Structures are given as structure tokens and as C-alpha cells.
mmCIF file of C-alpha atoms in Angstrom:
data_model
loop_
_atom_site.group_PDB
_atom_site.id
_atom_site.type_symbol
_atom_site.label_atom_id
_atom_site.label_comp_id
_atom_site.label_asym_id
_atom_site.label_seq_id
_atom_site.Cartn_x
_atom_site.Cartn_y
_atom_site.Cartn_z
ATOM 1 C CA MET C 1147 0.000 0.000 0.000
ATOM 2 C CA ILE C 1148 1.248 3.513 -0.798
ATOM 3 C CA HIS C 1149 2.439 5.391 2.264
ATOM 4 C CA ASN C 1150 0.078 8.235 3.072
ATOM 5 C CA ASN C 1151 2.677 11.004 2.662
ATOM 6 C CA SER C 1152 3.320 9.655 -0.803
ATOM 7 C CA VAL C 1153 -0.416 9.686 -1.561
ATOM 8 C CA LYS C 1154 -0.708 13.317 -0.476
ATOM 9 C CA GLU C 1155 2.343 14.399 -2.462
ATOM 10 C CA LYS C 1156 1.230 12.598 -5.621
ATOM 11 C CA TYR C 1157 -2.345 13.796 -5.208
ATOM 12 C CA LEU C 1158 -1.250 17.430 -4.912
ATOM 13 C CA TYR C 1159 1.105 17.049 -7.888
ATOM 14 C CA ILE C 1160 -1.764 15.776 -10.046
ATOM 15 C CA MET C 1161 -4.060 18.521 -8.757
ATOM 16 C CA ASN C 1162 -1.561 21.181 -9.818
ATOM 17 C CA ASP C 1163 -1.402 19.584 -13.252
ATOM 18 C CA LEU C 1164 -5.208 19.565 -13.345
ATOM 19 C CA ARG C 1165 -5.308 23.249 -12.493
ATOM 20 C CA ASN C 1166 -2.844 24.148 -15.248
ATOM 21 C CA LYS C 1167 -4.717 22.088 -17.832
ATOM 22 C CA THR C 1168 -8.082 23.554 -16.808
ATOM 23 C CA ILE C 1169 -6.812 27.125 -17.110
ATOM 24 C CA SER C 1170 -5.189 26.306 -20.467
ATOM 25 C CA ALA C 1171 -8.401 24.706 -21.730
ATOM 26 C CA GLU C 1172 -10.376 27.813 -20.729
ATOM 27 C CA ILE C 1173 -8.006 30.011 -22.724
ATOM 28 C CA LEU C 1174 -8.297 27.712 -25.751
ATOM 29 C CA SER C 1175 -12.102 27.602 -25.448
ATOM 30 C CA LYS C 1176 -12.361 31.342 -26.149
ATOM 31 C CA GLU C 1177 -11.360 30.734 -29.765
ATOM 32 C CA ARG C 1178 -14.046 29.438 -32.118
ATOM 33 C CA ASN C 1179 -11.965 27.889 -34.887
ATOM 34 C CA GLN C 1180 -11.966 24.105 -35.217
ATOM 35 C CA ILE C 1181 -8.310 23.578 -34.269
ATOM 36 C CA MET C 1182 -8.772 25.383 -30.948
ATOM 37 C CA ILE C 1183 -12.024 23.557 -30.242
ATOM 38 C CA GLU C 1184 -10.319 20.219 -30.866
ATOM 39 C CA SER C 1185 -7.441 21.315 -28.612
ATOM 40 C CA THR C 1186 -9.900 22.272 -25.858
ATOM 41 C CA SER C 1187 -11.562 18.860 -26.106
ATOM 42 C CA LEU C 1188 -8.165 17.149 -25.920
ATOM 43 C CA GLN C 1189 -7.293 19.033 -22.732
ATOM 44 C CA ILE C 1190 -10.675 18.184 -21.190
ATOM 45 C CA ARG C 1191 -10.145 14.506 -21.971
ATOM 46 C CA LYS C 1192 -6.706 14.646 -20.316
ATOM 47 C CA ILE C 1193 -8.273 16.357 -17.285
ATOM 48 C CA LEU C 1194 -10.765 13.502 -16.995
ATOM 49 C CA GLU C 1195 -7.940 10.982 -17.223
ATOM 50 C CA LEU C 1196 -6.123 12.708 -14.365
ATOM 51 C CA ILE C 1197 -9.274 12.660 -12.221
ATOM 52 C CA ALA C 1198 -9.542 8.918 -12.854
ATOM 53 C CA TYR C 1199 -5.883 8.496 -11.887
ATOM 54 C CA LEU C 1200 -6.548 10.361 -8.628
ATOM 55 C CA SER C 1201 -9.230 7.784 -7.872
ATOM 56 C CA VAL C 1202 -6.760 4.971 -8.571
ATOM 57 C CA LEU C 1203 -4.200 6.608 -6.294
ATOM 58 C CA ALA C 1204 -6.683 6.882 -3.439
ATOM 59 C CA ASN C 1205 -8.074 3.352 -3.897
ATOM 60 C CA ASN C 1206 -5.127 1.349 -5.183
ATOM 61 C CA GLU C 1207 -5.544 -1.464 -2.633
ATOM 62 C CA LYS C 1208 -8.968 -2.282 -4.128
ATOM 63 C CA LEU C 1209 -7.549 -2.839 -7.620
ATOM 64 C CA ASN C 1210 -5.495 -5.639 -9.145
ATOM 65 C CA HIS C 1211 -2.293 -5.068 -11.109
ATOM 66 C CA ASN C 1212 -4.033 -4.671 -14.475
ATOM 67 C CA ASN C 1213 -6.639 -2.291 -13.053
ATOM 68 C CA ARG C 1214 -3.911 -0.065 -11.584
ATOM 69 C CA LYS C 1215 -2.182 0.189 -14.964
ATOM 70 C CA GLU C 1216 -5.365 0.970 -16.931
ATOM 71 C CA TYR C 1217 -5.214 4.279 -18.811
ATOM 72 C CA HIS C 1218 -8.758 4.466 -20.245
ATOM 73 C CA ALA C 1219 -10.553 6.819 -17.858
ATOM 74 C CA GLU C 1220 -14.080 5.464 -18.357
ATOM 75 C CA LYS C 1221 -12.901 1.887 -17.765
ATOM 76 C CA ILE C 1222 -11.214 3.025 -14.533
ATOM 77 C CA ILE C 1223 -14.431 4.650 -13.292
ATOM 78 C CA ASN C 1224 -16.487 1.573 -14.216
ATOM 79 C CA THR C 1225 -14.030 -0.752 -12.451
ATOM 80 C CA LEU C 1226 -14.015 1.325 -9.285
ATOM 81 C CA THR C 1227 -17.815 1.511 -9.345
ATOM 82 C CA GLU C 1228 -17.903 -2.300 -9.234
ATOM 83 C CA LYS C 1229 -15.461 -2.486 -6.323
ATOM 84 C CA THR C 1230 -16.469 0.452 -4.130
ATOM 85 C CA THR C 1231 -18.832 3.424 -3.975
ATOM 86 C CA ILE C 1232 -16.507 6.001 -2.396
ATOM 87 C CA PHE C 1233 -13.735 6.910 -4.814
ATOM 88 C CA TYR C 1234 -14.743 10.021 -6.774
ATOM 89 C CA PRO C 1235 -14.009 13.620 -5.662
ATOM 90 C CA PHE C 1236 -16.782 14.744 -3.306
ATOM 91 C CA PRO C 1237 -17.488 18.520 -3.541
ATOM 92 C CA SER C 1238 -17.644 19.675 0.054
ATOM 93 C CA HIS C 1239 -16.593 22.049 2.779
ATOM 94 C CA ILE C 1240 -14.803 20.610 5.769
ATOM 95 C CA PHE C 1241 -14.591 22.168 9.220
ATOM 96 C CA PRO C 1242 -11.579 20.953 11.194
ATOM 97 C CA PRO C 1243 -11.987 19.656 14.741
ATOM 98 C CA SER C 1244 -11.031 21.961 17.599
ATOM 99 C CA ASN C 1245 -9.289 19.117 19.429
ATOM 100 C CA ASN C 1246 -8.133 15.520 18.916
ATOM 101 C CA ASN C 1247 -11.308 14.081 20.407
ATOM 102 C CA GLU C 1248 -13.627 15.704 17.876
ATOM 103 C CA GLN C 1249 -14.353 14.689 14.291
ATOM 104 C CA PRO C 1250 -14.060 16.957 11.250
ATOM 105 C CA VAL C 1251 -17.473 18.088 10.011
ATOM 106 C CA LEU C 1252 -18.107 17.444 6.321
ATOM 107 C CA ILE C 1253 -20.684 19.672 4.595
ATOM 108 C CA PRO C 1254 -21.702 18.376 1.138
ATOM 109 C CA ILE C 1255 -21.877 20.843 -1.745
ATOM 110 C CA GLY C 1256 -23.209 18.193 -4.101
ATOM 111 C CA TYR C 1257 -23.036 17.712 -7.851
ATOM 112 C CA GLN C 1258 -25.749 20.091 -9.002
ATOM 113 C CA TYR C 1259 -23.129 22.377 -10.539
ATOM 114 C CA ALA C 1260 -20.195 19.958 -10.493
ATOM 115 C CA LEU C 1261 -19.204 17.183 -12.880
ATOM 116 C CA SER C 1262 -20.914 14.002 -11.702
ATOM 117 C CA GLN C 1263 -19.798 10.470 -12.561
ATOM 118 C CA ASP C 1264 -22.522 10.250 -15.223
ATOM 119 C CA ASP C 1265 -21.354 13.571 -16.687
ATOM 120 C CA PHE C 1266 -17.790 12.254 -16.613
ATOM 121 C CA LYS C 1267 -18.612 9.270 -18.843
ATOM 122 C CA LYS C 1268 -20.645 11.318 -21.342
ATOM 123 C CA VAL C 1269 -18.004 14.039 -21.673
ATOM 124 C CA TYR C 1270 -15.140 11.533 -21.959
ATOM 125 C CA SER C 1271 -16.910 9.764 -24.814
ATOM 126 C CA LYS C 1272 -17.933 12.957 -26.598
ATOM 127 C CA CYS C 1273 -14.481 14.540 -26.420
ATOM 128 C CA GLY C 1274 -12.998 11.341 -27.837
ATOM 129 C CA LYS C 1275 -15.141 11.654 -30.962
ATOM 130 C CA ILE C 1276 -13.663 15.003 -32.000
ATOM 131 C CA LEU C 1277 -10.055 13.910 -31.572
ATOM 132 C CA HIS C 1278 -10.115 11.953 -34.830
ATOM 133 C CA ALA C 1279 -10.001 13.377 -38.352
ATOM 134 C CA GLN C 1280 -13.395 14.036 -39.912
ATOM 135 C CA HIS C 1281 -14.511 11.058 -42.012
ATOM 136 C CA PRO C 1282 -15.791 12.336 -45.404
ATOM 137 C CA LEU C 1283 -18.762 9.936 -45.501
ATOM 138 C CA LYS C 1284 -20.026 10.777 -42.018
ATOM 139 C CA SER C 1285 -22.036 13.778 -40.889
ATOM 140 C CA LYS C 1286 -20.002 16.809 -39.919
ATOM 141 C CA VAL C 1287 -19.203 17.497 -36.297
ATOM 142 C CA ASN C 1288 -21.380 20.216 -34.783
ATOM 143 C CA ILE C 1289 -18.653 22.686 -33.809
ATOM 144 C CA GLU C 1290 -21.012 25.109 -32.077
ATOM 145 C CA GLU C 1291 -22.278 22.292 -29.876
ATOM 146 C CA TYR C 1292 -18.715 21.529 -28.763
ATOM 147 C CA VAL C 1293 -18.034 25.213 -28.077
ATOM 148 C CA ARG C 1294 -21.080 25.402 -25.806
ATOM 149 C CA GLU C 1295 -20.627 22.067 -24.058
ATOM 150 C CA ASN C 1296 -16.881 22.460 -23.490
ATOM 151 C CA LYS C 1297 -17.494 25.701 -21.599
ATOM 152 C CA ILE C 1298 -20.180 24.053 -19.467
ATOM 153 C CA THR C 1299 -17.855 21.127 -18.757
ATOM 154 C CA LEU C 1300 -14.972 23.371 -17.696
ATOM 155 C CA ASN C 1301 -17.224 25.200 -15.223
ATOM 156 C CA LYS C 1302 -18.414 21.864 -13.815
ATOM 157 C CA LEU C 1303 -14.835 20.631 -13.499
ATOM 158 C CA LYS C 1304 -13.867 23.688 -11.479
ATOM 159 C CA GLU C 1305 -16.877 23.167 -9.201
ATOM 160 C CA LEU C 1306 -15.880 19.524 -8.747
ATOM 161 C CA LEU C 1307 -12.242 20.148 -7.913
ATOM 162 C CA SER C 1308 -12.065 23.530 -6.196
ATOM 163 C CA ARG C 1309 -13.233 22.130 -2.826
ATOM 164 C CA HIS C 1310 -13.445 18.382 -2.486
ATOM 165 C CA THR C 1311 -12.816 15.539 -0.060
ATOM 166 C CA ILE C 1312 -11.756 11.930 -0.560
ATOM 167 C CA GLY C 1313 -11.588 9.064 1.896
ATOM 168 C CA ILE C 1314 -8.290 7.148 2.134
ATOM 169 C CA ARG C 1315 -8.195 3.625 3.544
ATOM 170 C CA HIS C 1316 -4.825 2.963 5.175
ATOM 171 C CA ASP C 1317 -5.491 -0.380 6.782
ATOM 172 C CA THR C 1318 -8.359 -2.533 7.996
ATOM 173 C CA ASN C 1319 -10.800 -0.237 9.807
ATOM 174 C CA LYS C 1320 -8.577 2.821 9.466
ATOM 175 C CA TYR C 1321 -9.528 5.819 7.312
ATOM 176 C CA THR C 1322 -8.578 9.464 6.971
ATOM 177 C CA PHE C 1323 -9.982 12.320 4.904
ATOM 178 C CA LEU C 1324 -7.937 14.325 2.435
ATOM 179 C CA HIS C 1325 -9.500 17.734 1.771
ATOM 180 C CA VAL C 1326 -8.318 19.786 -1.200
ATOM 181 C CA GLU C 1327 -8.869 23.454 -1.910
ATOM 182 C CA MET C 1328 -7.819 24.895 -5.252
ATOM 183 C CA ASP C 1329 -8.134 28.431 -6.621
ATOM 184 C CA PHE C 1330 -8.746 28.472 -10.373
ATOM 185 C CA THR C 1331 -8.281 32.209 -10.751
ATOM 186 C CA ASN C 1332 -5.167 33.203 -12.622
ATOM 187 C CA ASN C 1333 -3.870 36.488 -11.250
ATOM 188 C CA ASN C 1334 -1.619 37.961 -8.565
ATOM 189 C CA ASN C 1335 -4.200 37.205 -5.865
ATOM 190 C CA THR C 1336 -4.487 33.493 -6.655
ATOM 191 C CA LYS C 1337 -4.282 31.389 -3.501
ATOM 192 C CA PRO C 1338 -1.925 28.385 -3.408
ATOM 193 C CA SER C 1339 -3.520 24.948 -3.531
ATOM 194 C CA THR C 1340 -3.811 23.116 -0.225
ATOM 195 C CA ILE C 1341 -4.332 19.505 0.770
ATOM 196 C CA ARG C 1342 -4.987 18.613 4.410
ATOM 197 C CA GLU C 1343 -5.396 15.274 6.116
ATOM 198 C CA TYR C 1344 -7.951 14.745 8.863
ATOM 199 C CA LYS C 1345 -8.076 11.742 11.154
ATOM 200 C CA THR C 1346 -11.467 10.100 11.483
ATOM 201 C CA HIS C 1347 -13.225 7.517 13.611
ATOM 202 C CA ILE C 1348 -14.340 5.601 10.535
ATOM 203 C CA PHE C 1349 -14.197 1.838 10.944
ATOM 204 C CA ASP C 1350 -15.838 0.474 7.813
ATOM 205 C CA GLU C 1351 -16.923 1.561 4.355
ATOM 206 C CA ASN C 1352 -20.614 1.721 5.313
ATOM 207 C CA GLN C 1353 -19.812 4.602 7.670
ATOM 208 C CA LEU C 1354 -17.912 6.285 4.859
ATOM 209 C CA LYS C 1355 -20.878 5.863 2.514
ATOM 210 C CA MET C 1356 -23.242 7.441 5.015
ATOM 211 C CA ILE C 1357 -20.989 10.472 5.507
ATOM 212 C CA PHE C 1358 -20.312 11.025 1.816
ATOM 213 C CA SER C 1359 -23.975 10.637 0.901
ATOM 214 C CA GLY C 1360 -24.857 13.462 3.251
ATOM 215 C CA ASP C 1361 -27.170 11.291 5.354
ATOM 216 C CA ASN C 1362 -25.465 12.510 8.505
ATOM 217 C CA ILE C 1363 -26.186 16.190 7.820
#
């Protein structure tokens, strides 16, 4: 199993890459020519791949060797869905405990404005279709549709990633929370990304499911 410090370091490294790709994709999305639209879709697809890799990093003990090496993002999400329910970034606020005897309080934000797992699969598939050359005997790609949907997707990705929590299983009946905050602005006042670990009194995955579903709120 990956040592927790290594998980945090790798997670933050991927998050910084995600931030850079998201900002780059937003810049590309402002142009309406086909090359820039294709480039935006390519960056979005890479962003989705990185999100899937984050899920692998946080849940590696639940996957076999081949699953861990999988690169196809939708296959990764489908595999994790079969093996566990808590693996995807959970948009949320977290309030730290005031002392070691208290638990952190997790406040769900939800997926109303964030990229859900269903959205993830649809966007991954759709972006893949525009990455190939246009076949002359097939109907033309609707460029305006990609312009509109790429912008919606980028906003949902920022909502998903800017404040989210994941549960990390370290050993039998031992979990912690990693909470990430990321500022997607791109100016002199941009805040540095943070990732904090919180100890929990979580002893099985059913407790984790209840917390991440919001049933405890």
C-alpha cells in the first residue's frame, strides 16, 4: 500500500497539473476555430484521465495489477464503481476539529453544478469523438455544440475540484480524509492549492458511505 505522505504528495502534484490544464483549456475555449475547439476537447479529456488516476491513487488497494495500470478513464471509473462506492471527488466544505477528540465536520456541496460520474462518462466519450479526423462519408461534427458544451464542462470541473474531499483507507478499519482546496483564478491574488489530512473515527466503508452521501447532515 502507498504510504500516506506519498499519496498526499502525488495527489497534490496531479491537482496542480489539473489546475494548469483547466486554465489552459479555458483560454483555448475562447477561440471558435476548429483547431482550438479540438485542442480544448483534448485538454478536457486529459483532465478527466487525471481525475480517474486520482481515484486509482486513493483506492489502489482495491484494484489488481491490471486495473492499476489501466489508462482508459471510463474503464477506470467503471471498475471502481464495481469495487467500491466512495472513490470520486466529493465537492464539500470541511470544518476541522477543535481538538483531537472531535471529528471533522463534512458539509456536502453536491453535484448540481459539479461534474458528476454520469457527466464524466458522457463528456469523456464525446471529447474522444472530435479527436479523430473528420470522415468524409459521415455527418459533420457540430462545432457550435462543442463550443457550448466544453465551456459548461470546464465550469463543472472547477466546481468539482475547487473544494473536495476523498476518503483514504490505510489499513483494515482505518480511514482518513484528504481535503483539497484549489483556486482556479489566474492572477496575482491566486491562492496556493492546499491539501490537508484529517483523522477520522471511521471503521468500515458503510460509515464512509453514510458520511459522503450526506445522510449525517
